[in-house]
Every structure is written in structure tokens, then in C-alpha cells.
XYZ file of C-alpha atoms in Angstrom:
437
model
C 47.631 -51.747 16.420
C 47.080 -49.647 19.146
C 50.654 -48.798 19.494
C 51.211 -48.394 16.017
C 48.502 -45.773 15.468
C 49.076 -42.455 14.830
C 47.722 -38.629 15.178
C 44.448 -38.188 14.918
C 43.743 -42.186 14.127
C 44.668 -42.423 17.872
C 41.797 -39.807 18.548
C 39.110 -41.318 16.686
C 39.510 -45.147 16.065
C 37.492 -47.526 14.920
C 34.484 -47.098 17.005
C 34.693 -43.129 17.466
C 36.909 -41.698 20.164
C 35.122 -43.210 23.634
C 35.719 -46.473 22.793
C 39.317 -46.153 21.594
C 40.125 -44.294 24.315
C 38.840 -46.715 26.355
C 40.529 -49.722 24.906
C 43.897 -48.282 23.601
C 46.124 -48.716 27.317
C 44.203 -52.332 28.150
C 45.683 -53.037 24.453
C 49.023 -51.888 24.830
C 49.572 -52.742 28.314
C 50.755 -56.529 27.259
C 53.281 -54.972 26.136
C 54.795 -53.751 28.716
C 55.678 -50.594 30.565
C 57.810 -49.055 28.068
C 55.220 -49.439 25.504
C 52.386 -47.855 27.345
C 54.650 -45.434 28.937
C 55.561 -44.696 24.993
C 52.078 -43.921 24.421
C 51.574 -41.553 27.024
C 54.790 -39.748 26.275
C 53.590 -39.438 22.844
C 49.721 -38.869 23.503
C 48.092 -39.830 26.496
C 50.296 -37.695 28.562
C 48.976 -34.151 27.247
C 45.773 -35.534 25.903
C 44.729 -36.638 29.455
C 45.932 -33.711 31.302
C 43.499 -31.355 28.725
C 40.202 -33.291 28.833
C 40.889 -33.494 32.637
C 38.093 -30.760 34.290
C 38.308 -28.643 37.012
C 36.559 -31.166 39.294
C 38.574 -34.505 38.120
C 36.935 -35.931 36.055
C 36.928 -36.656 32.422
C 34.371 -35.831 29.732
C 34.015 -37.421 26.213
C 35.602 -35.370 23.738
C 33.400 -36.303 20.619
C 34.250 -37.401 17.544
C 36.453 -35.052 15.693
C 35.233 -33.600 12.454
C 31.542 -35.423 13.121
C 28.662 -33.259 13.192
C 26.901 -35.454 15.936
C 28.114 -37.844 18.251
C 25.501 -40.626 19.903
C 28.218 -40.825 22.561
C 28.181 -36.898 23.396
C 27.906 -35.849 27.263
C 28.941 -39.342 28.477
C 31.081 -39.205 31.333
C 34.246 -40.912 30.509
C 35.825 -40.867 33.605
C 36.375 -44.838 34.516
C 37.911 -45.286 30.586
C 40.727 -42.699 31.443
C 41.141 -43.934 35.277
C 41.435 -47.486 33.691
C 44.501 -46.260 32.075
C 46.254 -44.591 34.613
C 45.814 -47.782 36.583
C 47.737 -49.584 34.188
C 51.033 -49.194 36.320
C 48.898 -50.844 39.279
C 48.646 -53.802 37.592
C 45.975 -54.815 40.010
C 43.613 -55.979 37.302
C 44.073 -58.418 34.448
C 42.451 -55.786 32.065
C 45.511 -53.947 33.395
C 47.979 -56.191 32.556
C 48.252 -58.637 36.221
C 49.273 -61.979 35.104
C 49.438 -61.280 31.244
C 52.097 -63.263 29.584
C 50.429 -63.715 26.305
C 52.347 -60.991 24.601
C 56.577 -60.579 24.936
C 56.910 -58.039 27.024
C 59.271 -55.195 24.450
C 61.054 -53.668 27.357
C 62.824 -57.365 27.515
C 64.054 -56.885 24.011
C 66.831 -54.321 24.786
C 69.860 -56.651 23.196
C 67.781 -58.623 20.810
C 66.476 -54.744 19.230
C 63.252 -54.078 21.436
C 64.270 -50.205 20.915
C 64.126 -50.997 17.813
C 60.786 -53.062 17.141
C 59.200 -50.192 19.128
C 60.376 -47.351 16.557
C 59.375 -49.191 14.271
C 56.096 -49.763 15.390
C 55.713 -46.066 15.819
C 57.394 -45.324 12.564
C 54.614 -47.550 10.899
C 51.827 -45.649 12.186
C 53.313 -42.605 11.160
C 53.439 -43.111 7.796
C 49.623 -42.862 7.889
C 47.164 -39.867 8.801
C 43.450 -39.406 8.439
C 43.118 -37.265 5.396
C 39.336 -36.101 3.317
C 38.455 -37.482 -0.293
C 40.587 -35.730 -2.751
C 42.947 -34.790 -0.467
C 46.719 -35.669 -2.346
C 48.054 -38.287 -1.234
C 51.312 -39.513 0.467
C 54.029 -37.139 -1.662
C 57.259 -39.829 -1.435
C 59.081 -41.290 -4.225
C 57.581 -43.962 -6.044
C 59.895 -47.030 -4.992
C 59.012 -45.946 -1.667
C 55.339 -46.097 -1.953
C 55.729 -49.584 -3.551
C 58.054 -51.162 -1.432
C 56.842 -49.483 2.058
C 55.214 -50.500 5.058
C 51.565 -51.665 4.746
C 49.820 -48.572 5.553
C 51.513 -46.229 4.158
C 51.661 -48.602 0.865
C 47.684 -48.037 0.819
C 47.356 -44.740 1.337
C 49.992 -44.115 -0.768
C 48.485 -45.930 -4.156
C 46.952 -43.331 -5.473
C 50.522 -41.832 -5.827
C 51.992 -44.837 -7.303
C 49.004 -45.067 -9.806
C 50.391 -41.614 -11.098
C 53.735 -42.374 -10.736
C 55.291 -45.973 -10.784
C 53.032 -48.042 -13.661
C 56.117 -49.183 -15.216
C 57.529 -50.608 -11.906
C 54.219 -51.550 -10.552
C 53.467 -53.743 -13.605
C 55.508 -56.571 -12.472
C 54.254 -57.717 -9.325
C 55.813 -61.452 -9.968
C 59.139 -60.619 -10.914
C 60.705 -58.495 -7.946
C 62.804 -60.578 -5.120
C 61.495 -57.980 -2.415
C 58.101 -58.786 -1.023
C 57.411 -55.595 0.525
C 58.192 -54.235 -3.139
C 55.311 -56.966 -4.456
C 52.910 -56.139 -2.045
C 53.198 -52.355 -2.925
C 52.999 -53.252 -6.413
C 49.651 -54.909 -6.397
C 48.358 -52.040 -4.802
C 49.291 -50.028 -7.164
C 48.011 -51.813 -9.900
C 44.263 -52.187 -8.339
C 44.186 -48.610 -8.502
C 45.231 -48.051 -12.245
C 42.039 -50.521 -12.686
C 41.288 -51.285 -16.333
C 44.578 -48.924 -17.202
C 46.694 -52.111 -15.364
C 45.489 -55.076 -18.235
C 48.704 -55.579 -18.696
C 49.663 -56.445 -15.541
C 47.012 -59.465 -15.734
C 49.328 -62.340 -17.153
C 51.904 -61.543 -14.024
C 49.342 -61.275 -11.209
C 48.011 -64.592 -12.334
C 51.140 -65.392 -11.958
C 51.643 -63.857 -8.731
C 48.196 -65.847 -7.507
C 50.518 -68.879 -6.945
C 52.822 -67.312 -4.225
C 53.641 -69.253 -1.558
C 53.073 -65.718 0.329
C 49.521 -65.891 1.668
C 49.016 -61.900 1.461
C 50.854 -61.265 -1.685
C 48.310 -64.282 -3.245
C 45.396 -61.944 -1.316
C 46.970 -58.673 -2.937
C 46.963 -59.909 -6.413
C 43.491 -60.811 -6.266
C 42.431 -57.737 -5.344
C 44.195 -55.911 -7.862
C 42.597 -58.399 -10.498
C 39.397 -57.713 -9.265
C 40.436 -53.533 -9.272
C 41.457 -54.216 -13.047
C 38.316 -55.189 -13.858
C 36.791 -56.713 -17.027
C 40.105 -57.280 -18.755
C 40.826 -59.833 -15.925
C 38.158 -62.081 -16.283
C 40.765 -64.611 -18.020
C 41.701 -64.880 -14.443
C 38.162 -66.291 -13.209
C 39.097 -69.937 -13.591
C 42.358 -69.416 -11.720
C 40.079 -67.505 -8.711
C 37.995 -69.883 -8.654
C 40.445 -72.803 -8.002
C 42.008 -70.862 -5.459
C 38.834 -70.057 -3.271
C 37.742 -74.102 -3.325
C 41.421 -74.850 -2.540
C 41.926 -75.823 1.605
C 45.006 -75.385 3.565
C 44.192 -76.207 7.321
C 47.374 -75.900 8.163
C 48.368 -72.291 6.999
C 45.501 -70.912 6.279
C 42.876 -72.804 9.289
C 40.376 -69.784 9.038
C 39.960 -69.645 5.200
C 41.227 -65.955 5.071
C 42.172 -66.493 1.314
C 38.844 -67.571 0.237
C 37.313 -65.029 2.227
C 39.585 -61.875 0.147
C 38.662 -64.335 -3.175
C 35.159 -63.922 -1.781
C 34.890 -60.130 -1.623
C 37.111 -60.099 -5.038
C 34.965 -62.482 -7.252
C 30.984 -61.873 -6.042
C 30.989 -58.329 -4.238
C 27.940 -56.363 -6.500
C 30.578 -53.564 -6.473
C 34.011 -54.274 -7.327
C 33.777 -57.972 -7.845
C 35.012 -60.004 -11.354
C 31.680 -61.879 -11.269
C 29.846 -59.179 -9.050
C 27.526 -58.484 -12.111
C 27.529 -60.636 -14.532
C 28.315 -64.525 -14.445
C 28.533 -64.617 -18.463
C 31.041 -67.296 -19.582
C 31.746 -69.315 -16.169
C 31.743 -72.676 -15.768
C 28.769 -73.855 -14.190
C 30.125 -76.992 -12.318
C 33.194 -74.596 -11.473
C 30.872 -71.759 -10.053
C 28.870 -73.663 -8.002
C 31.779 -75.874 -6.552
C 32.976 -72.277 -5.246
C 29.438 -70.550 -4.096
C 29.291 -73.747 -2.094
C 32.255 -73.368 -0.179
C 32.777 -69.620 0.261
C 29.340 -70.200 1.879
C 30.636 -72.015 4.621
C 33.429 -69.245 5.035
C 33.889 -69.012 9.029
C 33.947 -64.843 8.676
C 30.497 -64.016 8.206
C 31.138 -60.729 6.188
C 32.791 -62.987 3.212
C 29.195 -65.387 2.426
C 27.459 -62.227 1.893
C 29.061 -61.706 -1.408
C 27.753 -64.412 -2.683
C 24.200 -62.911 -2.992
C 25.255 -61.253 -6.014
C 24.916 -64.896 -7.488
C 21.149 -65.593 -6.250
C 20.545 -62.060 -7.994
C 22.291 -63.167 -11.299
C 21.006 -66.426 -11.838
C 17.418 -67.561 -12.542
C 15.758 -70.130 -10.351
C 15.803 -72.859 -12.682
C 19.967 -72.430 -13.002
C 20.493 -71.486 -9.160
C 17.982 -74.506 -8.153
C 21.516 -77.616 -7.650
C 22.871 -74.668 -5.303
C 19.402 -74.295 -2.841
C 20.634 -77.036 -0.112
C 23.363 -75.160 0.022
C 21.408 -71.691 0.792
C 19.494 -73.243 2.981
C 22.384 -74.590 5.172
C 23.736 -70.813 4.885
C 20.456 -69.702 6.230
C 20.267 -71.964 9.324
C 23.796 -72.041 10.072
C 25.271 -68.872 10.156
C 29.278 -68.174 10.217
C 30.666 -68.038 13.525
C 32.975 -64.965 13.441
C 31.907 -61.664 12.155
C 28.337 -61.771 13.127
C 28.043 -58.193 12.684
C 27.613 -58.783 8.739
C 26.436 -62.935 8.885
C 22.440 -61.245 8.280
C 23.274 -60.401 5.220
C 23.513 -63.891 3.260
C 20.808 -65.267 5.701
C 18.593 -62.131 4.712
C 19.536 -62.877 0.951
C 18.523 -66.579 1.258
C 15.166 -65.651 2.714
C 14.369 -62.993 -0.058
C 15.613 -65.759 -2.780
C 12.951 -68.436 -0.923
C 10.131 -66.232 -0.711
C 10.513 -64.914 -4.465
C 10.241 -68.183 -5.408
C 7.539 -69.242 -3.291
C 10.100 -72.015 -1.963
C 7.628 -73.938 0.938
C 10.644 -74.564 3.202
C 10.842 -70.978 3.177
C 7.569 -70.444 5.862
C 9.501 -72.320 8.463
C 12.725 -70.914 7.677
C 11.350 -67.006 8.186
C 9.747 -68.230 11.710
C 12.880 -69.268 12.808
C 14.437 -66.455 12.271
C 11.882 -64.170 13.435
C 12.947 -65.529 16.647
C 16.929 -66.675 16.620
C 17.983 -63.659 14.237
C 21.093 -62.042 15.618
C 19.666 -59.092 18.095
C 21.307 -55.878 17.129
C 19.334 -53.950 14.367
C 16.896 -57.040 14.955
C 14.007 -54.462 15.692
C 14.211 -52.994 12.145
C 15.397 -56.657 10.578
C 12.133 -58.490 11.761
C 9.818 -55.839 9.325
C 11.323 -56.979 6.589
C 11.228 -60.986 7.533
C 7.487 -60.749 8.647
C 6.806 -58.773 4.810
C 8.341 -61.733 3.272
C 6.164 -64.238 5.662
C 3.490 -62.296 4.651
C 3.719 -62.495 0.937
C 3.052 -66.805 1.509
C -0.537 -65.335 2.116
C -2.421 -68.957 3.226
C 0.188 -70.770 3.415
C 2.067 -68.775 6.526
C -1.219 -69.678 8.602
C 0.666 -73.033 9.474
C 3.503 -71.034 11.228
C 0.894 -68.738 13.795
C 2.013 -71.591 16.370
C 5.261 -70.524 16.247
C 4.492 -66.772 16.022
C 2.774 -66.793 19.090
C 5.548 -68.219 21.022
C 8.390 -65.941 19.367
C 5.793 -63.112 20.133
C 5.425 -64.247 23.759
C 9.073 -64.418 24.319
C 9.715 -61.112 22.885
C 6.772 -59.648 25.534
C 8.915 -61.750 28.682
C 11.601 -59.162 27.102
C 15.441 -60.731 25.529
C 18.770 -60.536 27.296
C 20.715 -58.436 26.812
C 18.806 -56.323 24.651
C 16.604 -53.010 25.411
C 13.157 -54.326 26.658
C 11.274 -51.581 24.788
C 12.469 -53.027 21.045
C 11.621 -56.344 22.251
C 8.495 -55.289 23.005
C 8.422 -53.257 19.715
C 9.290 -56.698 17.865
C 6.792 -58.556 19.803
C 3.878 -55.843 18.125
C 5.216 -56.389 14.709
C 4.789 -60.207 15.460
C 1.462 -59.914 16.622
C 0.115 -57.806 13.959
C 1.529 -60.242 11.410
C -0.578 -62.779 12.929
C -3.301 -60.715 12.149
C -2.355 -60.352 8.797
C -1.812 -63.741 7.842
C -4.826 -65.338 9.783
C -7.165 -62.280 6.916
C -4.917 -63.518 3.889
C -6.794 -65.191 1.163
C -5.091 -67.851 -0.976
C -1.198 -67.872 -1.363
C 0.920 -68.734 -4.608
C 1.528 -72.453 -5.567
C 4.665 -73.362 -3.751
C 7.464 -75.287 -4.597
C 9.607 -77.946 -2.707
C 13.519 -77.083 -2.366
C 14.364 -80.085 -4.389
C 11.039 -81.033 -6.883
């Protein structure tokens, strides 16, 4: 990815421009050294040599087009020294003893020139552009059948330009041309009904992506694909741990089916099969990618408590254990579960906000805990029976956290203390009710 990305994408990144800089040569430099030497010939080169100052050393160059940058006045000298120690190969971040990757300067007979160009032709297809800004202006068959990126940016096009073609997603031999074509077709949304009977279709690839692709343009098509529902819904509780060991399908089915925005089911769960619905919420729970559970709290928001009570074990176990990958976004069905417990008055729920008072993840945990000690709170009485454990999450907090700024933990530790306070005044709390009655 790092090789493949182009103009001002290499500039900016994913993370804003110090910390793609700073990882771009340590990524490419498995490659080889005609692949990082490709990148400097094509940006580093130049780009180095003008953020170089008079003195040698290397300033952050802020975010492009961003009115403020949290990063601005760092000195970014070691992140552009790390690169031009690349050749030096002294360090493994540098490439000593790196195998993992074939090298593409060994590929000379077998096309490496090639596979390079291509790589670079890839991430040229694609450029940072602003909201309304036209999009890719190619013929339609190429936006449909071309490379990934490019096929995204370009759908806007295609929705103007290729419905006919775009409308049969199941019947071309070209999978390239399929991919582009379900792409296409999410962005048409409702306009694409038509298109429903072949992307169902379509959902029974052997492809993994193209199975992904069609989802999502089911899900972009909106209410005239909820005939498709039953067919999603197999898919997501469906397992294959051989091609698919990480559940990547079920986590796209996820985001397709239960995201409050965008999702088939996101808003309204009128007409699904109970039995069928809660097989699903079950597993996508479990989902190893933490982002992909926290659709599913469009379902504790669209159900009652007396219908969502079979699936509370199963909320519970979300709550305690969260997904191992993509802990970034895993708060967000653990936050949900907490919220659902609380409403309810659910007892389990005291012990389960203690715990995570202390064991929530710790970025954006100083701002996270408010909310967790409001809903501990609102057990009035009842939350007097987890003070013991306050105390001793409050305690650690004051002894300060690793790896994590002592002056939030000792923010979070106040919060905690003046919750005590609060709970140990509260009068009587609401009748409470077990997780199974």
C-alpha cells in the first residue's frame, strides 16, 4: 500500500502526514531496493531535499489542506533519517534480515518490472479530491472493470453512465468487470432494484470479495432489497475456517445488515425471522474485528426488552469479552451493552460497569469513564455494593496506568471518587431484574 499510493495520498495518509512519513520506507523496504529506490525517485527524493532546513534537520510539514495540526512544530528529523538509512540495512525496521516479503528486484524474468508498474499504475488511478468534486472522467467499461481504487472513486461516474452494464453483476465472465459492477450499483441505491434478483445471485460466488461487494450494494439499494435479508442472514452465520479464518465476510454482512446508517435492518427489524435474527446477532457478536459487533447495537435499540431478553447472555459475553483485533472501535458494543443493562435496571449490570471502570480499553478512557460512572449512578442503592471495587479501581488510577498520561489517570481516579460520593447519598434504586428471570 505504501508503494502503491499516490500524489498527495502519499503526503497525508492515514494518520496525517508525520506518521506516514514515518512509516512509508520501513513499509516498502521489504521490498527491496528497487522498490524504495522507486519511491524516492518518484517522491521522497525532492520531497526530502525541500523539508530539509538550513541546519539539517527536518520539520513536520502539517497536514495539507487542515486548518490545525496536533502534530505541528514536531521535529521530524529521526522519521526522515530512518529512511535514508534504509540502504544501511543495519536495522530490522530497515529491512536487515527481512525475508517475509519477495524481494521485486528478483522478479526481472518472471515480470518484477512489471508488478512494480503496476503497482504504481494502481495508485495512480486514485487522487484525493473534495465532496462534489467530478469524479474519475474514463469510459464506463473502464470504471467497471478497473483496478480497485480507481473502481471506487470512479462509481459515481458509472452511476451516471453504465446502469445498463452495471445491472448484471452475475452474468459477466470478468471479475474485475463484477467487482466494478457492484459498485456501481450501491451507488444508484434504490434506482438499482433491479439489479436485486442478480446480486442475490451474485451472494453465492465462490469469490470472497465479489460475495462482500454484492452485499454492499444490496445494502446501498436499500429498502427494495430487503427480499435479500434471509439470504444475508444465512451468509453471516455461515463458517469457513479455512478460507475465510478471520470471519471477514460476516464482518462486511455485519456493517451491511445492522449499521444505523446504511444497513438493510439498520432501522427497522419489521418482518425478520426471529429465530433467524438472533442466530446471526449471536455470532456477528463474536466477530474477531471489533469494529463489525458494534453494528449490532442498532438491534438492542430496535427491539424491546421483553423480545431482546433470549439474546442478553449473549450481550453480556460481548461485554466481558471484547474482540481481539480492532480495539480502536471494540467500546462501542461493550458501551451499547452497558447502556441496554442499565436501562433496564439489569442487576448483573452493577458489576459489569465496575469492571469496566477499571479494564476499559485506555485511549479516550478519561472521557469514556463519565459516561460508565452516570450509568452506575442511575442503580442509585443498589451501586453501594460495588464502592469495594471503586475504591480499588480509584486507587490504581492514583498509583497512575502504563502507558497512559498520569494526569488523566489521575483525572479518572477524581471521577471515581466523586461517584463514590454519589452513590454512598443515593436514596432507593429501581427494582432490578436478573439477566435470565
Amino acid at each position: 500500500m505504501a508503494l502503491a499510493s499516490h500524489g498527495s495520498e502519499r503526503d497525508t495518509g492515514h494518520t496525517g502526514n508525520f506518521f506516514n512519513l514515518l512509516w512509508a520506507m520501513p513499509a516498502i523496504a521489504p521490498l527491496g531496493p528497487e522498490a524504495t529506490g522507486a519511491w524516492m525517485r518518484e517522491f521522497g527524493g525532492w520531497y526530502f531535499d525541500l523539508a530539509r532546513r538550513h541546519d539539517g534537520s527536518f520539520a513536520h510539514q502539517v497536514t495539507p489542506e487542515r486548518d490545525s495540526d496536533r502534530y505541528a512544530g514536531w521535529d521530524a528529523t529521526g522519521a526522515y533519517l530512518l529512511a535514508y538509512a534504509t540502504p544501511l540495512k543495519k536495522l530490522r525496521i530497515t529491512g536487515r534480515g527481512n525475508d517475509a516479503v519477495r524481494d521485486l528486484s528478483a522478479c526481472r524474468r518472471s515480470g518484477g518490472h512489471r508488478r512494480r508498474a503496476r503497482l504504481g499504475q494502481q495508485g495512480s488511478e486514485w487522487v484525493l479530491r473534495r465532496a462534489g468534486d467530478r469524479s474519475i472522467d474514463r469510459p464506463a467499461g473502464q470504471l467497471v472493470a478497473g483496478r480497485p481504487r480507481a473502481r471506487g472513486d470512479g462509481a459515481g461516474s458509472a452511476e451516471r453512465r453504465c446502469r445498463q452494464q452495471a445491472h448484471r453483476p452475475a452474468g459477466s465472465p470478468r471479475l474485475h468487470a463484477r467487482y466494478g459492477a457492484c459498485q456501481a450499483i450501491k451507488m444508484q441505491r434504490e434506482r438499482a432494484a433491479g439489479a436485486v434478483e442478480s446480486l442475490r445471485q451474485t451472494l453465492r460466488a465462490d469469490d470472497l470479495w465479489l460475495r462482500i461487494l454484492a452485499a454492499q450494494a444490496l445494502a446501498g439499494i436499500g429498502d427494495p432489497a430487503r427480499p435479500a435479508i434471509p439470504d444475508l442472514l444465512r451468509r453471516l452465520v455461515a463458517s469457513d475456517p479455512a478460507g475465510d479464518p478471520r470471519g471477514m465476510e460476516q464482518r462486511y454482512l455485519s456493517f451491511a445488515l445492522f449499521n444505523q446508517r446504511g444497513g438493510l435492518l439498520g432501522r427497522s427489524l419489521e418482518g425478520v425471522d426471529r429465530d433467524q435474527l438472533f442466530e446471526a446477532v449471536r455470532a456477528g457478536l463474536q466477530n474477531e474485528d471489533g469494529s463489525a459487533p458494534g453494528s449490532y447495537a442498532s438491534v438492542y435499540a430496535n427491539l424491546t426488552f421483553e423480545q431482546i431478553q433470549p439474546l442478553l447472555p449473549a450481550i453480556r459475553r460481548a461485554i466481558v469479552d471484547p474482540s481481539p483485533s480492532g480495539i480502536m472501535f471494540a467500546d462501542n458494543i461493550q458501551v451499547a451493552g452497558l447502556e441496554l443493562f442499565a436501562k433496564n435496571h439489569i442487576s448483573e449490570g452493577i458489576e459489569l460497569l465496575a469492571d469496566y471502570a477499571r479494564n476499559m480499553k485506555k485511549h479516550g478512557s478519561q472521557k469514556r469513564i463519565v459516561t460508565v460512572l452516570d450509568l452506575l449512578k442511575s442503580y442509585g442503592s443498589h451501586a453501594k455494593r460495588a464502592i469495594p471495587h471503586l475504591r480499588e479501581t480509584a486507587e490504581s488510577f492514583e498509583r497512575g496506568e502504563e502507558d497512559f498520561p498520569k494526569k488523566l489517570s489521575l483525572e479518572k481516579a477524581k471521577a471515581v471518587r466523586e461517584a463514590i460520593a454519589e452513590i454512598e447519598a443515593s436514596g432507593a434504586g429501581p427494582d432490578l431484574r436478573p439477566i435470565k428471570p
